[in-house]
Amino acid sequence: MSGTICRTVLLIEGNAQEAASIREMLHPLGSHTFELAHVETVSEAMTHLTEHVVDVILLDLGSGGVVGQETLRQVRQAAPRVSIVLLFSLAAEPMARQAMRDGAQDYLIKGEMQSQELVRALENAIERKAIEESLFEEKERAQVTLDSIGDAVISADVEGRITFLNLVAERLTGWPAPEASGLKMDEVFRIEDATTRVTIPNPMNQAVALNRVGHLPTNCVLIRRDGHEIFIEDSAAPIHNRIGGITGSVIVFRDVSTARALAEETIHASQHDFLTGLPNRLLLNDRLGQAIALAKRRATSVAVLFMDLDGFKHINDSLGHLVGDKLLQSIAKRLTALIRTPDTVSRQGGDEFVVLLQEIGTSEDAAIVAKRIIQAVSQVHSIGEHELYVTASIGVSLYPQDGLDAEALMKNADTAMYRAKDLGRQCFKFFKPAMNIRAVERQKMEEELRQALVTKQFELYYQPRVDVLTGSVVGAEALLRWTHPERGPVAAIKFIPVAEDSGLILPIGSWVLREACGQAKAWLDQGLAAIPMSINVSGIQLQDATFLYEVLAMLEETKLAPGLLELELTESVLMHLPEYAQSALRYLRDLGVTVSIDDFGTGYSSLSCLKRLPIDSLKIDQSFLQQMNGSPDSAAIAIAIIRMGKSLNLRVVAEGVESVEDVVFLQEHECDEAQGFYFSHPMPADQFADLLRKRTLYCAPAEEKYTHTMRALSKTAS
Ligand code: C2E
Ligand code: MG
Ligand code: MG
């Protein structure tokens, strides 16, 4: 028996004679060895099947009928994995075909069959069953595989009717496979463009029509059965039969909503400012480029408004970054509320914002927006317990006249913004080509200032401060003078801002401090009156951590008594002084150094702030006296400042006193001191020494009221 496989046949045959004849047909047979077991009834067969392995069942159903059908069902149930060959009588042939559909592998008609035929039928039946089993297993395996992958799979026949959905596909479409099966693909797999909402043709139909793998366009959403939308990505392929004919198609797709949201978030983050949520430099550049292209085609204009906050650094330094950040957010909100939809507000970083106005008619349109922005920004910002005021300076450039590309427009708007700052802030300026020349000049001046320090082109002039009642000199203000070797004298208001911007004010300020303290000490040593020396200190100097030590070192070096040194700080600098600078000032005051507020009335100091500050005197800005003739308001403000200063126990000094009327006015309103061209222009040190030596009185002491003084004054003036 070696080399042959022994097959076991279970014959279910009620007729013993027929059973014997079948046994005969199967034995003896060379290589095809069948081992035959015979039972007479189905129930015997069932018992047999529980105890033995059987390869094929040979079942006699006689003439078939309902009983036959039921018998077959029972046998199949008892041995679902065993192939069954039926025996029928001749008359039962139609019944036999039905039995094949019910699960039998083959049938034979009794009386007509030969031994070989029987053997072949049994062998074929065994083989067919084995193939069926393995196909089933394969299908099972495929189903399990498809259900366990993360992608959705749907297949359809060549007409586009659904034949299969895996679990993921069921979940994503919302259709259970049994319900979807047989439906047209478009009913179950509805896809649209997320933006245009246009229905997208089914890629499976295309795969079949074009006989190649196809893909969905990007930005595609699947509309689930319940209406919910899911972003998907896919590929669809035709399915071929053995000879290459198309029998259907399969689509594999996946939910990319999360990945897409993440990608969108990343893109958003890379194009927006994290603090304000506004478009950043990158996105603005992009939009500006588009706006220019559009304006070129339509022959319209584009405006770039470059905005920088005035004094933001002080707020940030004095109140902290948290408050500064909130202020920037508040400003972002106001700017956004001001513009139309196609326009863009962006934050460039720090306290710089850029507004892009698309398709404007005339430059006047840009001017209107710029004015509105300045107005909106200047309104109070309530940040926590702080009521903050801040102003903005804006530079405007226009396409095409100020530049043909984004870079030129941005650069020129920036230049115009600096011009607006130079012109006193809280205003806007349109770009002019001359401004570029100014920018170059500024750069040049910076280098020249550096040179000036090295080659000693600086000098200090001194202007007397006069007691309004006695007319005597009670102080000197040191004022910096720069004489350029070619251009001659340069005004302080021209070069001091450049020195501040470039940081050169630090070494220059040190020079002034040493020079002025040294001079004051020299006058003392010459036996002249001991009067305090006032020095102008820039905010940048004060914020420098070494300032305190520098002053101490100079006092030490020059041996000047601290009581003879006075520091002049502008109002805006004092208002926004960081805590450490305030304590430095307090320390110096404790030593005897005095502090005064310069240019008072031009900033926005609050009374409570004034009370807290370590100051001794205030200097009324010269603009008030200068405008007094034309404007009663200025006189009223000057009077109010004098009274306020007095009530705060501060000495009040009037600056820019140019006429006798000014002096009379100051005497009448009991201002303490005055300074101005009426008394003396600033002068070199030796001239000032003469003045002290001669104990010059600028006016006779006012003994009674001002009528008396008037007389005295007109005498000196003549
Ligand atoms: P300031 O401290 O308010 O100085 C007074 C300015 O007014 C001086 O101008 C002075 O020459 C001018 N002045 C005095 N009396 C009159 C008058 O009756 N009429 C008019 N129209 N002007 C008068 P200057 O020297 O050109 O200085 C301008 C500003 O530059 C100063 O204003 C001060 O803020 C700054 N500055 C001057 N020297 C220094 C310095 O050494 N360091 C710093 N940081 N700033 C300085
Ligand atoms: Mg001053
Ligand atoms: Mg001043």
PDB file of C-alpha atoms and ligand atoms in Angstrom, residues 477-479 534-537 568-570 596 598-599 619 655 675, ligand 2:
ATOM      1  CA  GLU A 477      22.624 123.685  33.037  1.00  0.00           C
ATOM      2  CA  ALA A 478      25.287 121.916  31.047  1.00  0.00           C
ATOM      3  CA  LEU A 479      24.315 121.676  27.369  1.00  0.00           C
ATOM      4  CA  SER A 534      22.366 120.374  36.049  1.00  0.00           C
ATOM      5  CA  ILE A 535      23.078 117.617  33.613  1.00  0.00           C
ATOM      6  CA  ASN A 536      20.640 116.193  31.068  1.00  0.00           C
ATOM      7  CA  VAL A 537      20.381 112.431  31.369  1.00  0.00           C
ATOM      8  CA  GLU A 568      17.477 116.447  34.514  1.00  0.00           C
ATOM      9  CA  LEU A 569      15.218 113.717  33.202  1.00  0.00           C
ATOM     10  CA  THR A 570      12.399 114.225  30.751  1.00  0.00           C
ATOM     11  CA  SER A 596      14.334 117.495  38.159  1.00  0.00           C
ATOM     12  CA  ASP A 598      12.677 118.400  32.244  1.00  0.00           C
ATOM     13  CA  ASP A 599      10.219 119.501  29.531  1.00  0.00           C
ATOM     14  CA  LYS A 619      10.986 122.548  34.546  1.00  0.00           C
ATOM     15  CA  GLU A 655      12.307 127.326  30.535  1.00  0.00           C
ATOM     16  CA  GLN A 675      16.080 130.068  32.335  1.00  0.00           C
TER      17      GLN A 675
HETATM   18 MG    MG B   2      17.478 120.163  30.282  1.00  0.00          MG
END
